[in-house]
Coordinates of N, CA and C in Angstrom, one line a residue:
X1 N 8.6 57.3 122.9 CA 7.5 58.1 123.5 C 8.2 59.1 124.5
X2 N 8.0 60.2 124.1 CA 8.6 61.8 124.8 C 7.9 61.8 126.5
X3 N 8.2 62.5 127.5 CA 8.1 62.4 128.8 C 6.5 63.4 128.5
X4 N 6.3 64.1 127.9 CA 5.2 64.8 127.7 C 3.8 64.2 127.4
X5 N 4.6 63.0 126.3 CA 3.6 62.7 126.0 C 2.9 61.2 126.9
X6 N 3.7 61.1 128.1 CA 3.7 60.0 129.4 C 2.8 60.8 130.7
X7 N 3.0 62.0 130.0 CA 2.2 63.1 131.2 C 1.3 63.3 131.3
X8 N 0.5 63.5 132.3 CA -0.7 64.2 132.6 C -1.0 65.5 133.2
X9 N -1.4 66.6 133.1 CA -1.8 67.4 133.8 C -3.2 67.5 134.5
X10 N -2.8 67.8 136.0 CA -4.4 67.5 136.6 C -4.3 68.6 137.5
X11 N -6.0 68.9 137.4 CA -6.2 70.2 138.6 C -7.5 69.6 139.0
X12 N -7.5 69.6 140.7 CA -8.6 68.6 140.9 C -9.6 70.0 141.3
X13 N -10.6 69.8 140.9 CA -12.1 70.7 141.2 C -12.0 71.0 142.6
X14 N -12.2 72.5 142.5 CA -12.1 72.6 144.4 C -13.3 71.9 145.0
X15 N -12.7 71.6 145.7 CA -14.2 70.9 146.9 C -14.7 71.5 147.8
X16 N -15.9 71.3 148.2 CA -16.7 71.9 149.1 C -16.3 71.3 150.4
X17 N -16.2 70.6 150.6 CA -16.1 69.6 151.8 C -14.9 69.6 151.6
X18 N -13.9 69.8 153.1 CA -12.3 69.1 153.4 C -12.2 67.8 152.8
X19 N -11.3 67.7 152.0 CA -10.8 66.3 151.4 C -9.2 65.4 151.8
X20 N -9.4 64.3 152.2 CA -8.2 64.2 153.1 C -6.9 63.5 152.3
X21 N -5.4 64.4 152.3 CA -4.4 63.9 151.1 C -4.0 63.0 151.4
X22 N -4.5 61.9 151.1 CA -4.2 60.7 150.9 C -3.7 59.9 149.7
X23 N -2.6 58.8 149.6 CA -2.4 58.5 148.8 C -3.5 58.0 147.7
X24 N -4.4 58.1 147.8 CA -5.4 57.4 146.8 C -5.3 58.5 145.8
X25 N -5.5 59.8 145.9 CA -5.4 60.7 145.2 C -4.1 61.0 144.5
X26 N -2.5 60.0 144.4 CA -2.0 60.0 143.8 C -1.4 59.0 143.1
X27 N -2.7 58.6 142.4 CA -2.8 57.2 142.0 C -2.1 56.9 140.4
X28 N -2.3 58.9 139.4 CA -1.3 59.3 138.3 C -0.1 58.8 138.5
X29 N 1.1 57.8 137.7 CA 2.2 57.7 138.2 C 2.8 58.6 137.5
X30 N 2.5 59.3 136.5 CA 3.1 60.4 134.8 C 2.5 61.5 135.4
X31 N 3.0 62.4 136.6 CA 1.9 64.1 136.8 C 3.2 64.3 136.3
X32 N 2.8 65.3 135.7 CA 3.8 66.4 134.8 C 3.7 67.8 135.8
X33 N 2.3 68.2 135.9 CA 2.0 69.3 136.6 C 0.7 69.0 137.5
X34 N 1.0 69.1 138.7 CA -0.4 69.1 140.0 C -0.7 70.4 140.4
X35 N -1.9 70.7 140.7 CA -2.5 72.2 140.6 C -3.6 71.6 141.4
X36 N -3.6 71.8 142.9 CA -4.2 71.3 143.8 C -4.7 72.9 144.7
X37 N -4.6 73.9 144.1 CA -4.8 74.8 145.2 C -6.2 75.0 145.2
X38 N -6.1 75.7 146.8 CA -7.5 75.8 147.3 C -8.5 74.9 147.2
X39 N -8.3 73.4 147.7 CA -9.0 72.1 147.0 C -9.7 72.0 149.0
X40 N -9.2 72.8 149.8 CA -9.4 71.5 151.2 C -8.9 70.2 151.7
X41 N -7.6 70.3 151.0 CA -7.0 69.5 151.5 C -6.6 69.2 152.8
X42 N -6.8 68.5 153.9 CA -6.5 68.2 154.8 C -5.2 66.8 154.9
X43 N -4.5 66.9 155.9 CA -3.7 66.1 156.6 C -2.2 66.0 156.1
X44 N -1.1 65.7 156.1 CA 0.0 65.6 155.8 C 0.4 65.1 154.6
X45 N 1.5 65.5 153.8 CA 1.6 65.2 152.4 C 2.1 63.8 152.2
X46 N 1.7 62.9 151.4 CA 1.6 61.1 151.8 C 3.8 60.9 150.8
X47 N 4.1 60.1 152.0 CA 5.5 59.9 151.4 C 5.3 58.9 149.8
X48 N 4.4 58.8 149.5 CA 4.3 57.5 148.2 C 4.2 58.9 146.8
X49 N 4.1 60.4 147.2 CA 4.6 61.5 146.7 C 6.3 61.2 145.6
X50 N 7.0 60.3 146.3 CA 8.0 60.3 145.7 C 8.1 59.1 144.2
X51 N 6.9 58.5 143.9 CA 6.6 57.5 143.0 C 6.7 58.4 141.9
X52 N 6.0 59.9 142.0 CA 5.7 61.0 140.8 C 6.9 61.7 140.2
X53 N 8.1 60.7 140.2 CA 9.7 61.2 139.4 C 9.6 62.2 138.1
X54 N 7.9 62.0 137.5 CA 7.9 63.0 136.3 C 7.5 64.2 136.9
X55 N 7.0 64.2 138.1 CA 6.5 65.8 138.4 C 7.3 67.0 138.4
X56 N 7.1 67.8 137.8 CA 7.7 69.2 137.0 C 7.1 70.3 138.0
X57 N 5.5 69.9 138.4 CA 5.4 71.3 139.3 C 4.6 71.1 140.3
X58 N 4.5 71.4 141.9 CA 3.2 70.7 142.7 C 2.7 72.0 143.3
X59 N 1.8 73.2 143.2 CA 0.8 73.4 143.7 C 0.0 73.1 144.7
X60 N 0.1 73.3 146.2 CA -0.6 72.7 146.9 C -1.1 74.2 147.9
X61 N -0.8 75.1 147.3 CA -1.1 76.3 148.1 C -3.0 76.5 148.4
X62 N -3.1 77.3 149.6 CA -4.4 77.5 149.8 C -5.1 75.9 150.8
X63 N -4.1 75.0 151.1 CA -5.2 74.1 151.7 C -5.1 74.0 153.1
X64 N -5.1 72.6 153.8 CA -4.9 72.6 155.3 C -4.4 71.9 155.3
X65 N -3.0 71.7 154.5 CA -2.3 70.9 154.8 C -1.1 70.9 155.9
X66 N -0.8 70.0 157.1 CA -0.1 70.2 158.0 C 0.9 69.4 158.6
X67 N 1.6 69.7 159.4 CA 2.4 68.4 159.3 C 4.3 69.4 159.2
X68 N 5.2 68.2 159.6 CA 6.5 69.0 158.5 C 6.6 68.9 157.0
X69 N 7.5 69.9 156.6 CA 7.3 69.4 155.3 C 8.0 68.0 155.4
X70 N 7.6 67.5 154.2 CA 8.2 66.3 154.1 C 9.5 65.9 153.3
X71 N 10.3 65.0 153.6 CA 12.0 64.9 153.3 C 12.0 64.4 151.8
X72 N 10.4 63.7 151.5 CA 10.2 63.3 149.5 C 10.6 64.1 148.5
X73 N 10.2 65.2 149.3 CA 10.5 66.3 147.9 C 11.9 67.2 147.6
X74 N 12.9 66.1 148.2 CA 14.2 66.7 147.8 C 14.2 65.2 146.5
X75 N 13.6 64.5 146.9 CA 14.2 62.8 146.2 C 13.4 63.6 144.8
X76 N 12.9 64.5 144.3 CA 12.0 64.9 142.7 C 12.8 65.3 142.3
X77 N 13.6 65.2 141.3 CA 14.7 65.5 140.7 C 14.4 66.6 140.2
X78 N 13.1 66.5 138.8 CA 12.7 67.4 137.9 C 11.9 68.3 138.7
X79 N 11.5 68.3 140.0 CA 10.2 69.9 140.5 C 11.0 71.0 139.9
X80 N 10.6 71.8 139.6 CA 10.9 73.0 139.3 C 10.0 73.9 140.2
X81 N 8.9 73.6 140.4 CA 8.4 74.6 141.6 C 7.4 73.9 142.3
X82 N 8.1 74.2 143.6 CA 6.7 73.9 144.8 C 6.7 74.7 145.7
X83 N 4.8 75.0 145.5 CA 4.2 75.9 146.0 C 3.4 75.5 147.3
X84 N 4.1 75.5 148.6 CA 3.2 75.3 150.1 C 2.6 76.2 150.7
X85 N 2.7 77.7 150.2 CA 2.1 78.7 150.6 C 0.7 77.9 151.2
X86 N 0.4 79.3 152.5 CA -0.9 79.3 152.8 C -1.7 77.6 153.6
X87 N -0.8 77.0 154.3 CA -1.2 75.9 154.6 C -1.1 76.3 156.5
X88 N -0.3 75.0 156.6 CA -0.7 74.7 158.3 C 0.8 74.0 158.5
X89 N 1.8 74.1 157.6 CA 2.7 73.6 157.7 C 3.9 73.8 159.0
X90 N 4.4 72.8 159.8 CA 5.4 73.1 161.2 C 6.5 72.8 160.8
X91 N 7.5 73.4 162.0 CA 8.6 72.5 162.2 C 9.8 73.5 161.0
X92 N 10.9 73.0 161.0 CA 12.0 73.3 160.1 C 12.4 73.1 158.6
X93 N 12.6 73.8 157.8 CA 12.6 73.2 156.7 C 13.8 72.1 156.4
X94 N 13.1 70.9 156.2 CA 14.1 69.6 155.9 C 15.5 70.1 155.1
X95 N 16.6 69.6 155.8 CA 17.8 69.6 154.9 C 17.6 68.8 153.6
X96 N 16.8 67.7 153.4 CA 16.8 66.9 152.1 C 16.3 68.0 151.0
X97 N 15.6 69.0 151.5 CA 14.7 69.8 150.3 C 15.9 70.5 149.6
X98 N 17.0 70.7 150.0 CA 17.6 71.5 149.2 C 18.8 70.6 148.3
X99 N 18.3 69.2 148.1 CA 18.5 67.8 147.3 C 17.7 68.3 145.7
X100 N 16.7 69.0 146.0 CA 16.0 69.4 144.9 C 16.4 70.4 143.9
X101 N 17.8 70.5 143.3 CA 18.4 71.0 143.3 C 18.2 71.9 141.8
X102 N 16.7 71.4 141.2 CA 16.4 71.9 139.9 C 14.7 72.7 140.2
X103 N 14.9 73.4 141.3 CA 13.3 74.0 141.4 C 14.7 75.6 141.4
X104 N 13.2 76.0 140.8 CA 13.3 77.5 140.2 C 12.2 78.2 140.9
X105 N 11.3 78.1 141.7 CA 10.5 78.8 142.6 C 10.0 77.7 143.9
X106 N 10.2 78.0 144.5 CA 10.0 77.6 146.0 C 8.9 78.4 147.4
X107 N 7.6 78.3 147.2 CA 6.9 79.3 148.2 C 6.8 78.2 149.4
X108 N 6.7 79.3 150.3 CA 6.1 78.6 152.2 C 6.0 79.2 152.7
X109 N 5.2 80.5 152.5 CA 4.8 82.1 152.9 C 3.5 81.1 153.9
X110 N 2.9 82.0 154.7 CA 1.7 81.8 155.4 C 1.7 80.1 155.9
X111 N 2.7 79.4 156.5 CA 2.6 78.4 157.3 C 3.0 78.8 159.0
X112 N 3.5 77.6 159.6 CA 4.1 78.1 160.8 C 5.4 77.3 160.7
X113 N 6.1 77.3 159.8 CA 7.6 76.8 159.7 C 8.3 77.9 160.9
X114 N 9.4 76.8 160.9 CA 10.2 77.8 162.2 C 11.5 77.1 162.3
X115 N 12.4 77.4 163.2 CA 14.4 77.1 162.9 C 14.5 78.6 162.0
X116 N 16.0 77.8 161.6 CA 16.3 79.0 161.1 C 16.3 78.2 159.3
X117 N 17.1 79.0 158.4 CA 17.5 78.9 157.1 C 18.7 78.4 156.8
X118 N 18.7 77.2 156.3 CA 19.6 76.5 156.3 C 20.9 77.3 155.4
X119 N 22.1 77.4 155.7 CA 23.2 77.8 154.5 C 23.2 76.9 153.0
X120 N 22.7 75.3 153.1 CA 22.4 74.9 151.9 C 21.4 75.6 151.3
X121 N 20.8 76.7 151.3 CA 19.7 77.5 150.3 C 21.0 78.0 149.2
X122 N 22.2 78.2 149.6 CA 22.7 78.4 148.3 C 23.2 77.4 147.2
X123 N 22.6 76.0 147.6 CA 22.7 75.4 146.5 C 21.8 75.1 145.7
X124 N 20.8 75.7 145.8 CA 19.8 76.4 144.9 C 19.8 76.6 143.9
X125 N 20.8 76.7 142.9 CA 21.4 77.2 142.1 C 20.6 78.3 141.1
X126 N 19.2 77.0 140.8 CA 18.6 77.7 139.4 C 17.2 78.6 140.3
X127 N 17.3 78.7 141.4 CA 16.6 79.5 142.0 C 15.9 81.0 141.5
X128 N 14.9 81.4 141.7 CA 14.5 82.7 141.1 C 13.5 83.2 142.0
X129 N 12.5 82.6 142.4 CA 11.5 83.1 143.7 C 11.6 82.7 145.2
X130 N 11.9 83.2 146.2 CA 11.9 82.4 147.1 C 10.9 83.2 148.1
X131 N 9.6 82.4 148.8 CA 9.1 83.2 149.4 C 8.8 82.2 151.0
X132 N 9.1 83.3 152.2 CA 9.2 82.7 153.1 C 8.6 83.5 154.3
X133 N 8.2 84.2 154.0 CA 7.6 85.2 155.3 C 6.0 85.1 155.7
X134 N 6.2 85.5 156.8 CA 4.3 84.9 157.4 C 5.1 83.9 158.1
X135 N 6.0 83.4 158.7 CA 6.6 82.0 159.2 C 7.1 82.6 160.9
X136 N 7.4 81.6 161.0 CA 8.0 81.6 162.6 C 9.6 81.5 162.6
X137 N 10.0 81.9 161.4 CA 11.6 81.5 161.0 C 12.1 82.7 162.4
X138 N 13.6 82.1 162.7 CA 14.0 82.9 163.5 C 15.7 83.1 163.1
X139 N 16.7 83.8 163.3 CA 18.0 83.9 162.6 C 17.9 85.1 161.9
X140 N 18.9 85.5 161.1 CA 18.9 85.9 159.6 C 18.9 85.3 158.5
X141 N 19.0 85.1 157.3 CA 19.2 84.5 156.3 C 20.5 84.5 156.2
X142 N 20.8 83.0 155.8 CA 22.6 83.2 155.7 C 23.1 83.9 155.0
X143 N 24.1 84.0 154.6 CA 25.3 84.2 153.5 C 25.1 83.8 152.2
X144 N 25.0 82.7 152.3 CA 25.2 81.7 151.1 C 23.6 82.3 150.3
X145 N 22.4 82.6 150.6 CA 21.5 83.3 149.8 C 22.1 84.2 148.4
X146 N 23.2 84.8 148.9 CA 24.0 85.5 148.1 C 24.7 85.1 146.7
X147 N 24.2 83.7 147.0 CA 25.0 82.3 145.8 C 24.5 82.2 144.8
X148 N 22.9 82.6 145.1 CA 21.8 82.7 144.2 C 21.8 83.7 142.9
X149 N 22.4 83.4 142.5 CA 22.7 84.5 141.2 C 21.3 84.7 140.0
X150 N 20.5 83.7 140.1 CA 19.1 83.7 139.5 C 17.8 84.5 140.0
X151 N 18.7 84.7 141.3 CA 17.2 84.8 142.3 C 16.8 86.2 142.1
X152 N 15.1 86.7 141.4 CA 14.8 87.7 141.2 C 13.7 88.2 142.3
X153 N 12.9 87.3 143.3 CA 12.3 87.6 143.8 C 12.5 86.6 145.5
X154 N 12.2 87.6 146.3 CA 12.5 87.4 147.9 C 11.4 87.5 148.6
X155 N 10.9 87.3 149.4 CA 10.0 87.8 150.3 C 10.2 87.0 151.8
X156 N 10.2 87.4 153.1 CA 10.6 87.5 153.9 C 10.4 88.5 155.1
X157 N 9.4 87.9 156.0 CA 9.8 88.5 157.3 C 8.2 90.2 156.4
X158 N 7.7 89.9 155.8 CA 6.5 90.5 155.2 C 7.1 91.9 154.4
X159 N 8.6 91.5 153.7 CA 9.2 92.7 153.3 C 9.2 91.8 152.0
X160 N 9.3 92.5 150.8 CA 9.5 91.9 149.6 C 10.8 92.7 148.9
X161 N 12.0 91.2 148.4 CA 13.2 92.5 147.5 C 12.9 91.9 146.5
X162 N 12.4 92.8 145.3 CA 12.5 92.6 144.0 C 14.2 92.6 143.3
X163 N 14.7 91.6 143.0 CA 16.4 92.1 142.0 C 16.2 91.7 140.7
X164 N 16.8 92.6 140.3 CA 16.9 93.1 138.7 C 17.7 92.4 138.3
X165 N 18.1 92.1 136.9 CA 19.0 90.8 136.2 C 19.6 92.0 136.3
X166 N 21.1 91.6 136.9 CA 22.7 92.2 136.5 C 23.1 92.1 135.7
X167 N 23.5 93.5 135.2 CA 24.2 93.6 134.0 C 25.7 94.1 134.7
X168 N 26.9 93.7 133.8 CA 28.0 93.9 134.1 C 28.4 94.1 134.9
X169 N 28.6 92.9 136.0 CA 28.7 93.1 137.3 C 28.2 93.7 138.0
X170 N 27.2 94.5 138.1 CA 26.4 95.6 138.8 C 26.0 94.5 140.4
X171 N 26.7 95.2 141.3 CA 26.2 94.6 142.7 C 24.7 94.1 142.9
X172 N 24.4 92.9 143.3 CA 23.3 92.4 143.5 C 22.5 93.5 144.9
X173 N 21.1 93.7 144.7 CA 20.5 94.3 145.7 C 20.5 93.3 147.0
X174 N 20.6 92.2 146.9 CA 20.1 91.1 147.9 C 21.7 91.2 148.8
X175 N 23.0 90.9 147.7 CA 24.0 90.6 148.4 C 24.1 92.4 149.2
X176 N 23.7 93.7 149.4 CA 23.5 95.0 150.2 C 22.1 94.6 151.4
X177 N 21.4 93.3 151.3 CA 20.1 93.3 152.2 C 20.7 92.9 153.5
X178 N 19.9 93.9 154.4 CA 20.3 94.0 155.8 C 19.8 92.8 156.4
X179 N 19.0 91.8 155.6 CA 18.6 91.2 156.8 C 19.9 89.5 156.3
X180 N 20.3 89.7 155.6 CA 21.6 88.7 155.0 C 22.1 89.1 155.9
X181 N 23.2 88.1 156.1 CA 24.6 87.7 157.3 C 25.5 88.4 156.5

């Protein structure tokens, strides 16, 4: 039996009423894909998050979710994208998150994250969106961003760099960005 066919995809009906994330609500042990935006979610993301080893994508943009991020979601091996945009999120982004070493878009635009950017962002490898502005970040972006040879889209600090797939060595626009170390 294939991992797909062990999956479920769920998008829970927005609610009228704040709904509070609690583990009950992740009661699926097979989410393939969670699509939770704009639901009213309230309160911090529950560590029993890490039971969902099939999750491939988590959506949690648009709620009230708050709290730091939490250190679970470096332990998902398979995320390929998690989307925190637009929440209530504090604090620094966890060194564990960049354990997650197979996400290919990463948002946390519109929280109040703050510290700086860790230099493990360049082990990101399969990286392609990264969006991080609307935040309280302070620093520049390291160096090692520059590692990111996938990465097509940036946003940062309410500036957006679009980069173009290189052809033939053609200098990356990001590794010329003024706001890189």
């Amino acid at each position: 039996m294939g991992l797909l066919s062990r999956s479920i995809w769920v998008r829970l009906r927005k609610a009228q009423d704040a709904t509070s994330l609690s583990p009950d609500i992740l009661i699926v042990h097979y989410f393939l894909v969670s699509n939770t935006e704009g639901n009213n979610l309230i309160g911090s993301v529950p560590n029993e998050l890490k039971a969902l080893t099939n999750l491939v994508q988590l959506n949690l943009e648009g709620n009230f979710i708050s709290g730091p991020i939490p250190t679970v979601f470096g332990q998902l091996q398979n995320l390929t994208v998690l989307d925190l945009d637009a929440n209530s999120l504090t604090g620094a982004i966890p060194d564990s998150l960049y354990d997650a070493e197979g996400l290919s878009e990463l948002g946390m635009l519109n929280n109040q994250l703050g510290g700086t950017i860790s230099s493990r962002i360049g082990e990101l490898d399969l990286l392609k969106v990264l969006q991080l502005d609307s935040n309280k970040f302070n620093g520049t972006l390291p160096a090692a961003i520059g590692l990111l040879s996938d990465l097509r889209k940036l946003t940062t600090t309410n500036r957006i760099i679009e980069l173009r797939e290189l052809k033939n060595g053609t200098e990356s626009k990001l590794t010329r960005c003024p706001l890189c170390t």
